[in-house]
Every structure is written in structure tokens, then in C-alpha cells.
PDB file of C-alpha atoms in Angstrom:
ATOM      1  CA  MET A   1       5.789 -18.532  -3.705  1.00 93.00           C
ATOM      2  CA  ASN A   2       5.273 -16.490  -0.498  1.00 95.00           C
ATOM      3  CA  CYS A   3       4.047 -13.380  -2.319  1.00 96.00           C
ATOM      4  CA  THR A   4       1.767 -10.833  -0.630  1.00 96.00           C
ATOM      5  CA  PHE A   5      -0.806  -8.727  -2.474  1.00 96.00           C
ATOM      6  CA  VAL A   6      -2.794  -6.161  -0.450  1.00 93.00           C
ATOM      7  CA  ASP A   7      -5.573  -4.932  -2.687  1.00 92.00           C
ATOM      8  CA  ASN A   8      -7.606  -2.050  -1.290  1.00 91.00           C
ATOM      9  CA  MET A   9      -7.515  -0.816  -4.905  1.00 96.00           C
ATOM     10  CA  PRO A  10      -7.071  -2.777  -8.161  1.00 97.00           C
ATOM     11  CA  ILE A  11      -3.800  -4.551  -8.946  1.00 97.00           C
ATOM     12  CA  LYS A  12      -3.466  -5.081 -12.706  1.00 98.00           C
ATOM     13  CA  ILE A  13      -0.774  -7.411 -13.996  1.00 98.00           C
ATOM     14  CA  GLY A  14       0.095  -7.421 -17.705  1.00 98.00           C
ATOM     15  CA  ASN A  15       1.087 -10.290 -19.973  1.00 98.00           C
ATOM     16  CA  ARG A  16       4.330 -12.264 -19.663  1.00 98.00           C
ATOM     17  CA  VAL A  17       5.099 -10.876 -16.180  1.00 97.00           C
ATOM     18  CA  LEU A  18       7.529 -12.765 -13.915  1.00 97.00           C
ATOM     19  CA  ILE A  19       7.111 -12.302 -10.158  1.00 97.00           C
ATOM     20  CA  ALA A  20       9.822 -13.743  -7.907  1.00 97.00           C
ATOM     21  CA  SER A  21       9.387 -15.297  -4.467  1.00 97.00           C
ATOM     22  CA  ASN A  22       8.576 -13.082  -1.482  1.00 97.00           C
ATOM     23  CA  VAL A  23       7.479 -10.066  -3.551  1.00 98.00           C
ATOM     24  CA  GLN A  24       5.033  -7.782  -1.735  1.00 97.00           C
ATOM     25  CA  ILE A  25       2.660  -5.478  -3.640  1.00 97.00           C
ATOM     26  CA  TYR A  26       0.556  -3.062  -1.601  1.00 95.00           C
ATOM     27  CA  THR A  27      -2.029  -0.606  -2.850  1.00 96.00           C
ATOM     28  CA  SER A  28      -2.366   0.953   0.611  1.00 91.00           C
ATOM     29  CA  SER A  29       0.054   3.429   2.127  1.00 89.00           C
ATOM     30  CA  HIS A  30       0.337   6.457   4.388  1.00 87.00           C
ATOM     31  CA  PRO A  31       2.186   9.784   4.364  1.00 86.00           C
ATOM     32  CA  VAL A  32       5.811   9.584   5.508  1.00 86.00           C
ATOM     33  CA  LEU A  33       5.991  12.854   7.452  1.00 87.00           C
ATOM     34  CA  PRO A  34       4.367  12.687  10.920  1.00 81.00           C
ATOM     35  CA  GLN A  35       2.645  16.058  10.536  1.00 80.00           C
ATOM     36  CA  GLU A  36       0.916  14.734   7.394  1.00 82.00           C
ATOM     37  CA  ARG A  37       0.265  11.254   8.775  1.00 82.00           C
ATOM     38  CA  LEU A  38      -1.243  12.015  12.202  1.00 81.00           C
ATOM     39  CA  VAL A  39      -4.717  13.458  12.594  1.00 78.00           C
ATOM     40  CA  PRO A  40      -4.458  16.269  15.175  1.00 71.00           C
ATOM     41  CA  ASP A  41      -6.628  16.187  18.309  1.00 68.00           C
ATOM     42  CA  TRP A  42      -7.777  12.594  17.807  1.00 69.00           C
ATOM     43  CA  LYS A  43      -8.895  11.326  21.208  1.00 68.00           C
ATOM     44  CA  GLU A  44     -10.548   7.934  21.174  1.00 67.00           C
ATOM     45  CA  LYS A  45      -9.533   5.325  23.755  1.00 62.00           C
ATOM     46  CA  ASN A  46      -6.064   6.887  24.053  1.00 61.00           C
ATOM     47  CA  THR A  47      -5.087   6.013  20.483  1.00 62.00           C
ATOM     48  CA  THR A  48      -3.676   8.129  17.669  1.00 59.00           C
ATOM     49  CA  TRP A  49      -5.439   8.185  14.322  1.00 73.00           C
ATOM     50  CA  PHE A  50      -3.376   7.928  11.128  1.00 78.00           C
ATOM     51  CA  ARG A  51      -4.227   9.085   7.626  1.00 80.00           C
ATOM     52  CA  THR A  52      -4.019   6.274   5.096  1.00 84.00           C
ATOM     53  CA  TYR A  53      -4.867   5.967   1.432  1.00 86.00           C
ATOM     54  CA  ALA A  54      -4.824   3.431  -1.389  1.00 92.00           C
ATOM     55  CA  LEU A  55      -3.827   3.816  -5.020  1.00 94.00           C
ATOM     56  CA  PRO A  56      -4.132   1.294  -7.866  1.00 97.00           C
ATOM     57  CA  VAL A  57      -1.053  -0.638  -9.020  1.00 97.00           C
ATOM     58  CA  GLU A  58      -0.453  -1.527 -12.668  1.00 98.00           C
ATOM     59  CA  ILE A  59       2.397  -3.790 -13.744  1.00 98.00           C
ATOM     60  CA  LYS A  60       2.956  -3.519 -17.497  1.00 98.00           C
ATOM     61  CA  ASP A  61       3.677  -6.320 -19.969  1.00 98.00           C
ATOM     62  CA  ASN A  62       7.034  -8.130 -19.853  1.00 98.00           C
ATOM     63  CA  ALA A  63       7.973  -6.882 -16.363  1.00 98.00           C
ATOM     64  CA  TRP A  64      10.221  -8.941 -14.128  1.00 97.00           C
ATOM     65  CA  ILE A  65       9.806  -8.264 -10.430  1.00 96.00           C
TER      66      ILE A  65
END
């Protein structure tokens, strides 16, 4: 109930996995440090461009989240 799955890459869930309410699983992310996250000299409509990426998520058998 009320779970969120953001799947820009595959999310694989094994057998006998329990997922509780309100769990959020995201394949997308961004660097934490500003100097790695921001694209320098980006000038389009006065906005700042951010580097993002997505990685696959695999939840193995018998997990409880």
C-alpha cells in the first residue's frame, strides 16, 4: 500500500519478498556534491542543469523491506 517505484532502469524483485507500506524504490539519482551535480555554464532560460543518472535495482530472494 502506498509504495512508489520509479523505474528509469529495471527493478527486479526476487521470490518471497515482503515490501511494507510506503516503501519507495528509485532507480534514478544524482551526485550529492554540488560541484559534481551542477553542469557549469548552463544558461537556458535562467535555469541550472543537473547531472542525473539511473542504475538498476535488484532485490534478492527472501528480503523484507
